[in-house]
Short mmCIF file of N, CA and C in Angstrom, two decimals:
data_model
loop_
_atom_site.label_atom_id
_atom_site.label_comp_id
_atom_site.label_asym_id
_atom_site.label_seq_id
_atom_site.Cartn_x
_atom_site.Cartn_y
_atom_site.Cartn_z
N MET A 262 0.86 -1.18 0.00
CA MET A 262 0.00 0.00 0.00
C MET A 262 0.90 1.23 0.00
N SER A 263 0.56 2.21 -0.83
CA SER A 263 1.34 3.44 -0.89
C SER A 263 1.23 4.21 0.42
N ALA A 264 2.18 5.09 0.66
CA ALA A 264 2.16 5.89 1.89
C ALA A 264 0.90 6.76 1.94
N ALA A 265 0.50 7.31 0.81
CA ALA A 265 -0.71 8.14 0.76
C ALA A 265 -1.94 7.31 1.09
N ALA A 266 -2.03 6.12 0.53
CA ALA A 266 -3.18 5.24 0.80
C ALA A 266 -3.20 4.82 2.26
N ALA A 267 -2.04 4.48 2.81
CA ALA A 267 -1.97 4.08 4.22
C ALA A 267 -2.42 5.20 5.14
N ARG A 268 -2.04 6.42 4.84
CA ARG A 268 -2.47 7.56 5.66
C ARG A 268 -3.96 7.81 5.50
N LEU A 269 -4.49 7.57 4.31
CA LEU A 269 -5.92 7.72 4.09
C LEU A 269 -6.69 6.70 4.93
N VAL A 270 -6.25 5.45 4.92
CA VAL A 270 -6.89 4.42 5.74
C VAL A 270 -6.82 4.82 7.21
N GLU A 271 -5.67 5.30 7.65
CA GLU A 271 -5.50 5.74 9.03
C GLU A 271 -6.50 6.84 9.39
N ALA A 272 -6.67 7.80 8.49
CA ALA A 272 -7.62 8.90 8.74
C ALA A 272 -9.05 8.38 8.86
N PHE A 273 -9.43 7.47 7.99
CA PHE A 273 -10.79 6.92 8.03
C PHE A 273 -11.00 6.04 9.25
N ARG A 274 -9.97 5.26 9.62
CA ARG A 274 -10.08 4.43 10.83
C ARG A 274 -10.18 5.31 12.07
N SER A 275 -9.43 6.38 12.09
CA SER A 275 -9.49 7.31 13.22
C SER A 275 -10.86 7.96 13.31
N PHE A 276 -11.43 8.30 12.18
CA PHE A 276 -12.75 8.94 12.13
C PHE A 276 -13.85 7.97 12.53
N GLY A 277 -13.82 6.77 11.98
CA GLY A 277 -14.93 5.84 12.16
C GLY A 277 -14.72 4.72 13.16
N GLY A 278 -13.47 4.50 13.55
CA GLY A 278 -13.18 3.41 14.47
C GLY A 278 -13.68 2.08 13.91
N ASP A 279 -14.26 1.28 14.78
CA ASP A 279 -14.78 -0.03 14.37
C ASP A 279 -16.00 0.07 13.48
N ASP A 280 -16.57 1.26 13.36
CA ASP A 280 -17.73 1.46 12.50
C ASP A 280 -17.37 1.56 11.02
N LEU A 281 -16.07 1.74 10.71
CA LEU A 281 -15.66 1.78 9.30
C LEU A 281 -15.90 0.42 8.68
N ARG A 282 -16.68 0.39 7.63
CA ARG A 282 -17.04 -0.86 6.96
C ARG A 282 -16.12 -1.15 5.77
N ASP A 283 -15.90 -0.13 4.95
CA ASP A 283 -15.11 -0.31 3.75
C ASP A 283 -14.60 1.04 3.27
N LEU A 284 -13.51 0.99 2.51
CA LEU A 284 -12.90 2.19 1.96
C LEU A 284 -12.36 1.84 0.58
N TRP A 285 -12.78 2.60 -0.41
CA TRP A 285 -12.43 2.35 -1.80
C TRP A 285 -11.88 3.61 -2.44
N VAL A 286 -10.99 3.45 -3.40
CA VAL A 286 -10.58 4.54 -4.29
C VAL A 286 -10.93 4.11 -5.71
N PHE A 287 -11.28 5.09 -6.52
CA PHE A 287 -11.62 4.76 -7.91
C PHE A 287 -11.34 5.97 -8.78
N ASP A 288 -11.15 5.71 -10.04
CA ASP A 288 -11.05 6.78 -11.03
C ASP A 288 -11.87 6.35 -12.24
N HIS A 289 -11.66 6.99 -13.36
CA HIS A 289 -12.44 6.66 -14.56
C HIS A 289 -12.12 5.27 -15.09
N HIS A 290 -10.99 4.70 -14.68
CA HIS A 290 -10.52 3.47 -15.29
C HIS A 290 -10.52 2.24 -14.38
N GLY A 291 -10.49 2.45 -13.10
CA GLY A 291 -10.40 1.30 -12.21
C GLY A 291 -10.77 1.65 -10.79
N TYR A 292 -10.61 0.67 -9.93
CA TYR A 292 -10.91 0.85 -8.51
C TYR A 292 -10.07 -0.12 -7.70
N GLU A 293 -9.97 0.19 -6.42
CA GLU A 293 -9.24 -0.67 -5.50
C GLU A 293 -9.82 -0.49 -4.11
N HIS A 294 -9.90 -1.57 -3.35
CA HIS A 294 -10.31 -1.44 -1.96
C HIS A 294 -9.05 -1.20 -1.13
N LEU A 295 -9.16 -0.29 -0.19
CA LEU A 295 -8.06 -0.03 0.74
C LEU A 295 -8.33 -0.69 2.09
N TYR A 296 -9.62 -0.87 2.37
CA TYR A 296 -10.01 -1.49 3.64
C TYR A 296 -11.40 -2.08 3.46
N VAL A 297 -11.57 -3.31 3.89
CA VAL A 297 -12.90 -3.94 3.92
C VAL A 297 -12.97 -4.79 5.18
N ARG A 298 -13.92 -4.46 6.03
CA ARG A 298 -14.13 -5.24 7.25
C ARG A 298 -14.62 -6.63 6.88
N GLU A 299 -14.25 -7.63 7.65
CA GLU A 299 -14.53 -9.03 7.30
C GLU A 299 -16.01 -9.29 7.05
N ASP A 300 -16.90 -8.80 7.93
CA ASP A 300 -18.33 -9.06 7.73
C ASP A 300 -18.86 -8.37 6.48
N VAL A 301 -18.28 -7.25 6.12
CA VAL A 301 -18.68 -6.54 4.91
C VAL A 301 -18.15 -7.27 3.68
N SER A 302 -16.94 -7.79 3.78
CA SER A 302 -16.37 -8.56 2.68
C SER A 302 -17.27 -9.74 2.34
N ASP A 303 -17.77 -10.41 3.37
CA ASP A 303 -18.69 -11.53 3.14
C ASP A 303 -19.95 -11.06 2.41
N ALA A 304 -20.48 -9.91 2.80
CA ALA A 304 -21.69 -9.39 2.16
C ALA A 304 -21.42 -8.97 0.72
N LEU A 305 -20.21 -8.48 0.44
CA LEU A 305 -19.87 -8.01 -0.90
C LEU A 305 -19.68 -9.15 -1.90
N GLU A 306 -19.46 -10.35 -1.39
CA GLU A 306 -19.21 -11.48 -2.29
C GLU A 306 -20.37 -11.73 -3.25
N CYS A 307 -21.57 -11.35 -2.85
CA CYS A 307 -22.74 -11.60 -3.71
C CYS A 307 -23.06 -10.41 -4.62
N LEU A 308 -22.25 -9.37 -4.57
CA LEU A 308 -22.48 -8.18 -5.39
C LEU A 308 -21.53 -8.12 -6.57
N ASP A 309 -21.94 -7.42 -7.59
CA ASP A 309 -21.05 -7.11 -8.71
C ASP A 309 -20.36 -5.79 -8.36
N ILE A 310 -19.15 -5.88 -7.83
CA ILE A 310 -18.45 -4.70 -7.36
C ILE A 310 -18.23 -3.69 -8.48
N SER A 311 -17.98 -4.16 -9.68
CA SER A 311 -17.75 -3.22 -10.78
C SER A 311 -18.99 -2.37 -11.03
N GLN A 312 -20.19 -2.94 -10.90
CA GLN A 312 -21.42 -2.14 -11.05
C GLN A 312 -21.56 -1.14 -9.91
N PHE A 313 -21.23 -1.59 -8.73
CA PHE A 313 -21.27 -0.74 -7.54
C PHE A 313 -20.39 0.50 -7.75
N ILE A 314 -19.16 0.29 -8.20
CA ILE A 314 -18.23 1.39 -8.42
C ILE A 314 -18.67 2.22 -9.63
N ASP A 315 -19.14 1.57 -10.70
CA ASP A 315 -19.64 2.33 -11.85
C ASP A 315 -20.72 3.31 -11.45
N ASN A 316 -21.59 2.90 -10.54
CA ASN A 316 -22.63 3.80 -10.06
C ASN A 316 -22.00 5.03 -9.38
N GLU A 317 -20.95 4.82 -8.63
CA GLU A 317 -20.28 5.94 -7.95
C GLU A 317 -19.59 6.86 -8.94
N ARG A 318 -19.22 6.33 -10.09
CA ARG A 318 -18.58 7.18 -11.11
C ARG A 318 -19.54 8.23 -11.66
N PHE A 319 -20.86 8.00 -11.52
CA PHE A 319 -21.81 9.04 -11.92
C PHE A 319 -21.57 10.32 -11.11
N GLY A 320 -20.91 10.17 -9.98
CA GLY A 320 -20.58 11.32 -9.15
C GLY A 320 -19.69 12.32 -9.86
N TYR A 321 -18.91 11.88 -10.85
CA TYR A 321 -18.11 12.82 -11.62
C TYR A 321 -19.02 13.82 -12.32
N VAL A 322 -20.11 13.33 -12.88
CA VAL A 322 -21.06 14.21 -13.57
C VAL A 322 -21.75 15.12 -12.56
N THR A 323 -22.18 14.55 -11.45
CA THR A 323 -22.83 15.33 -10.40
C THR A 323 -21.90 16.43 -9.90
N ARG A 324 -20.65 16.07 -9.66
CA ARG A 324 -19.67 17.05 -9.19
C ARG A 324 -19.54 18.20 -10.17
N ASP A 325 -19.38 17.90 -11.44
CA ASP A 325 -19.25 18.94 -12.46
C ASP A 325 -20.51 19.79 -12.53
N THR A 326 -21.68 19.16 -12.43
CA THR A 326 -22.94 19.89 -12.47
C THR A 326 -23.04 20.84 -11.29
N TYR A 327 -22.75 20.35 -10.10
CA TYR A 327 -22.81 21.21 -8.91
C TYR A 327 -21.83 22.36 -9.02
N GLU A 328 -20.66 22.10 -9.58
CA GLU A 328 -19.65 23.15 -9.71
C GLU A 328 -20.16 24.30 -10.60
N THR A 329 -21.00 23.98 -11.59
CA THR A 329 -21.50 25.03 -12.48
C THR A 329 -22.80 25.66 -11.97
N LEU A 330 -23.57 24.95 -11.16
CA LEU A 330 -24.87 25.46 -10.71
C LEU A 330 -24.82 26.28 -9.43
N TYR A 331 -23.90 25.96 -8.54
CA TYR A 331 -23.89 26.58 -7.23
C TYR A 331 -22.78 27.61 -7.10
N TYR A 332 -22.92 28.46 -6.14
CA TYR A 332 -21.93 29.50 -5.88
C TYR A 332 -20.81 29.00 -4.96
N ALA A 333 -20.88 27.74 -4.56
CA ALA A 333 -19.86 27.13 -3.70
C ALA A 333 -19.35 25.85 -4.35
N ASP A 334 -18.15 25.45 -3.98
CA ASP A 334 -17.57 24.24 -4.53
C ASP A 334 -18.19 23.00 -3.90
N TYR A 335 -18.39 21.96 -4.71
CA TYR A 335 -18.88 20.67 -4.22
C TYR A 335 -17.81 20.06 -3.33
N GLY A 336 -18.24 19.46 -2.22
CA GLY A 336 -17.29 18.84 -1.31
C GLY A 336 -17.45 17.34 -1.20
N TYR A 337 -18.62 16.87 -0.82
CA TYR A 337 -18.82 15.45 -0.56
C TYR A 337 -20.30 15.14 -0.54
N THR A 338 -20.59 13.85 -0.58
CA THR A 338 -21.96 13.36 -0.50
C THR A 338 -22.03 12.30 0.59
N VAL A 339 -23.11 12.31 1.37
CA VAL A 339 -23.36 11.27 2.36
C VAL A 339 -24.74 10.70 2.07
N ARG A 340 -24.83 9.38 1.99
CA ARG A 340 -26.11 8.71 1.77
C ARG A 340 -26.40 7.82 2.97
N GLY A 341 -27.65 7.78 3.36
CA GLY A 341 -28.05 6.93 4.47
C GLY A 341 -28.79 5.70 3.97
N PHE A 342 -28.38 4.55 4.45
CA PHE A 342 -29.04 3.28 4.17
C PHE A 342 -29.56 2.72 5.49
N ASP A 343 -30.32 1.64 5.44
CA ASP A 343 -30.92 1.13 6.68
C ASP A 343 -29.89 0.65 7.71
N SER A 344 -28.71 0.23 7.26
CA SER A 344 -27.73 -0.25 8.23
C SER A 344 -26.37 0.44 8.16
N PHE A 345 -26.21 1.37 7.22
CA PHE A 345 -24.93 2.08 7.13
C PHE A 345 -25.10 3.43 6.44
N GLU A 346 -24.04 4.23 6.56
CA GLU A 346 -23.95 5.52 5.88
C GLU A 346 -22.77 5.45 4.92
N GLN A 347 -22.91 6.12 3.79
CA GLN A 347 -21.87 6.07 2.77
C GLN A 347 -21.41 7.49 2.46
N PHE A 348 -20.11 7.68 2.49
CA PHE A 348 -19.46 8.96 2.23
C PHE A 348 -18.70 8.86 0.92
N ARG A 349 -18.82 9.89 0.06
CA ARG A 349 -18.06 9.92 -1.19
C ARG A 349 -17.55 11.33 -1.44
N THR A 350 -16.30 11.40 -1.88
CA THR A 350 -15.71 12.67 -2.26
C THR A 350 -14.73 12.43 -3.40
N PHE A 351 -14.21 13.50 -3.95
CA PHE A 351 -13.24 13.43 -5.03
C PHE A 351 -12.06 14.34 -4.69
N VAL A 352 -10.85 13.89 -5.01
CA VAL A 352 -9.66 14.69 -4.77
C VAL A 352 -8.78 14.69 -6.01
N GLY A 353 -7.97 15.71 -6.11
CA GLY A 353 -6.98 15.78 -7.17
C GLY A 353 -7.52 16.33 -8.47
N ASP A 354 -6.61 16.48 -9.39
CA ASP A 354 -6.95 17.05 -10.69
C ASP A 354 -7.62 16.05 -11.61
N ARG A 355 -7.35 14.74 -11.42
CA ARG A 355 -7.89 13.74 -12.36
C ARG A 355 -9.39 13.60 -12.29
N PRO A 356 -10.14 13.58 -11.35
CA PRO A 356 -9.88 13.38 -9.92
C PRO A 356 -10.02 11.90 -9.54
N THR A 357 -9.62 11.59 -8.32
CA THR A 357 -9.79 10.26 -7.76
C THR A 357 -10.97 10.29 -6.80
N GLY A 358 -11.87 9.30 -6.92
CA GLY A 358 -13.00 9.20 -6.01
C GLY A 358 -12.62 8.39 -4.78
N ILE A 359 -13.18 8.78 -3.67
CA ILE A 359 -12.99 8.06 -2.41
C ILE A 359 -14.37 7.75 -1.87
N LEU A 360 -14.61 6.49 -1.55
CA LEU A 360 -15.90 6.02 -1.09
C LEU A 360 -15.71 5.20 0.17
N ALA A 361 -16.49 5.49 1.20
CA ALA A 361 -16.37 4.75 2.45
C ALA A 361 -17.74 4.53 3.06
N GLY A 362 -17.89 3.38 3.69
CA GLY A 362 -19.12 3.05 4.41
C GLY A 362 -18.84 2.97 5.90
N PHE A 363 -19.83 3.41 6.69
CA PHE A 363 -19.74 3.38 8.15
C PHE A 363 -21.05 2.81 8.68
N ASP A 364 -20.95 2.03 9.77
CA ASP A 364 -22.17 1.64 10.46
C ASP A 364 -22.89 2.92 10.85
N ARG A 365 -24.22 2.85 10.88
CA ARG A 365 -24.99 4.05 11.24
C ARG A 365 -24.61 4.52 12.64
N GLY A 366 -24.46 5.81 12.76
CA GLY A 366 -24.11 6.39 14.04
C GLY A 366 -24.51 7.85 14.07
N ALA A 367 -24.72 8.33 15.23
CA ALA A 367 -25.16 9.72 15.37
C ALA A 367 -23.97 10.64 15.51
N GLY A 368 -24.11 11.81 14.96
CA GLY A 368 -23.17 12.88 15.22
C GLY A 368 -21.84 12.83 14.49
N ARG A 369 -21.75 12.13 13.39
CA ARG A 369 -20.49 12.13 12.64
C ARG A 369 -20.31 13.46 11.91
N ASP A 370 -19.14 14.01 12.00
CA ASP A 370 -18.82 15.27 11.34
C ASP A 370 -18.15 14.98 10.00
N PHE A 371 -18.97 14.72 8.98
CA PHE A 371 -18.43 14.38 7.67
C PHE A 371 -17.68 15.55 7.04
N ALA A 372 -18.03 16.78 7.39
CA ALA A 372 -17.28 17.93 6.88
C ALA A 372 -15.84 17.88 7.38
N ALA A 373 -15.66 17.49 8.64
CA ALA A 373 -14.30 17.38 9.19
C ALA A 373 -13.53 16.26 8.49
N LEU A 374 -14.21 15.15 8.17
CA LEU A 374 -13.57 14.07 7.43
C LEU A 374 -13.14 14.56 6.05
N HIS A 375 -14.01 15.27 5.39
CA HIS A 375 -13.68 15.81 4.07
C HIS A 375 -12.47 16.74 4.16
N ASP A 376 -12.45 17.59 5.15
CA ASP A 376 -11.31 18.49 5.33
C ASP A 376 -10.01 17.71 5.53
N ARG A 377 -10.09 16.62 6.30
CA ARG A 377 -8.90 15.79 6.54
C ARG A 377 -8.43 15.12 5.25
N VAL A 378 -9.37 14.63 4.45
CA VAL A 378 -9.02 14.01 3.17
C VAL A 378 -8.34 15.04 2.26
N CYS A 379 -8.88 16.25 2.21
CA CYS A 379 -8.28 17.30 1.38
C CYS A 379 -6.88 17.67 1.88
N ALA A 380 -6.71 17.73 3.19
CA ALA A 380 -5.39 18.03 3.76
C ALA A 380 -4.38 16.95 3.40
N LEU A 381 -4.81 15.68 3.46
CA LEU A 381 -3.92 14.59 3.07
C LEU A 381 -3.57 14.67 1.59
N ASN A 382 -4.54 15.00 0.76
CA ASN A 382 -4.27 15.16 -0.67
C ASN A 382 -3.23 16.25 -0.89
N ASP A 383 -3.36 17.36 -0.17
CA ASP A 383 -2.39 18.44 -0.28
C ASP A 383 -1.02 18.00 0.23
N GLU A 384 -1.01 17.29 1.36
CA GLU A 384 0.25 16.83 1.96
C GLU A 384 1.02 15.92 1.01
N PHE A 385 0.30 15.04 0.33
CA PHE A 385 0.95 14.10 -0.57
C PHE A 385 0.97 14.63 -2.01
N ASP A 386 0.61 15.89 -2.16
CA ASP A 386 0.65 16.56 -3.46
C ASP A 386 -0.05 15.75 -4.54
N GLY A 387 -1.23 15.20 -4.16
CA GLY A 387 -2.04 14.47 -5.12
C GLY A 387 -1.45 13.14 -5.54
N ALA A 388 -0.58 12.56 -4.70
CA ALA A 388 0.04 11.27 -5.04
C ALA A 388 -1.02 10.22 -5.33
N ASP A 389 -0.69 9.29 -6.20
CA ASP A 389 -1.63 8.24 -6.58
C ASP A 389 -2.02 7.40 -5.37
N LEU A 390 -3.31 7.29 -5.11
CA LEU A 390 -3.80 6.51 -3.99
C LEU A 390 -3.88 5.02 -4.30
N PHE A 391 -3.76 4.68 -5.56
CA PHE A 391 -3.78 3.27 -5.93
C PHE A 391 -2.42 2.67 -5.57
N SER A 392 -2.43 1.61 -4.78
CA SER A 392 -1.16 1.03 -4.33
C SER A 392 -0.49 0.22 -5.44
N ASP A 393 -1.29 -0.37 -6.31
CA ASP A 393 -0.75 -1.21 -7.36
C ASP A 393 -1.72 -1.14 -8.54
N PRO A 394 -1.33 -0.44 -9.61
CA PRO A 394 -2.26 -0.29 -10.74
C PRO A 394 -2.78 -1.61 -11.28
N THR A 395 -2.03 -2.71 -11.12
CA THR A 395 -2.52 -3.99 -11.61
C THR A 395 -3.56 -4.59 -10.70
N ALA A 396 -3.69 -4.02 -9.48
CA ALA A 396 -4.67 -4.54 -8.52
C ALA A 396 -6.06 -3.96 -8.75
N ARG A 397 -6.18 -3.00 -9.61
CA ARG A 397 -7.47 -2.40 -9.87
C ARG A 397 -8.46 -3.43 -10.37
N ASP A 398 -9.70 -3.22 -10.03
CA ASP A 398 -10.80 -4.07 -10.46
C ASP A 398 -10.77 -5.48 -9.88
N ARG A 399 -10.08 -5.66 -8.76
CA ARG A 399 -10.10 -6.96 -8.10
C ARG A 399 -10.94 -6.88 -6.85
N LEU A 400 -11.62 -7.95 -6.57
CA LEU A 400 -12.40 -8.04 -5.33
C LEU A 400 -11.48 -8.14 -4.13
N PRO A 401 -11.97 -7.71 -2.97
CA PRO A 401 -11.18 -7.85 -1.75
C PRO A 401 -10.93 -9.31 -1.44
#
């Protein structure tokens, strides 16, 4: 795992603790899991992960749309499901998408998480978060 990816995992683990379910990076061409909790890995075995990530890629269009429609820059999206919350943001010039799931919990400061992700991106000067380009598109 690259130093940038390891620090990203550390930031998400610090934010979510044991509630962190999974952490993914993706771009227009591929994806990689950086962290998947064992019980979540079992649940993901019955899903088509490529479709799951392809759906998140629609966020590139949403991001661009929000950037042109609003007077403020797009930061992140949080979705609530019956058993978890999902956070998604984009960093860098390419950009790279970051997607993470957390067990449902009250009072999470997702804006602070987004700020931390942006700070890490700046610290690593947009270094590639993919640890191994050949590992893209593989299941956990």
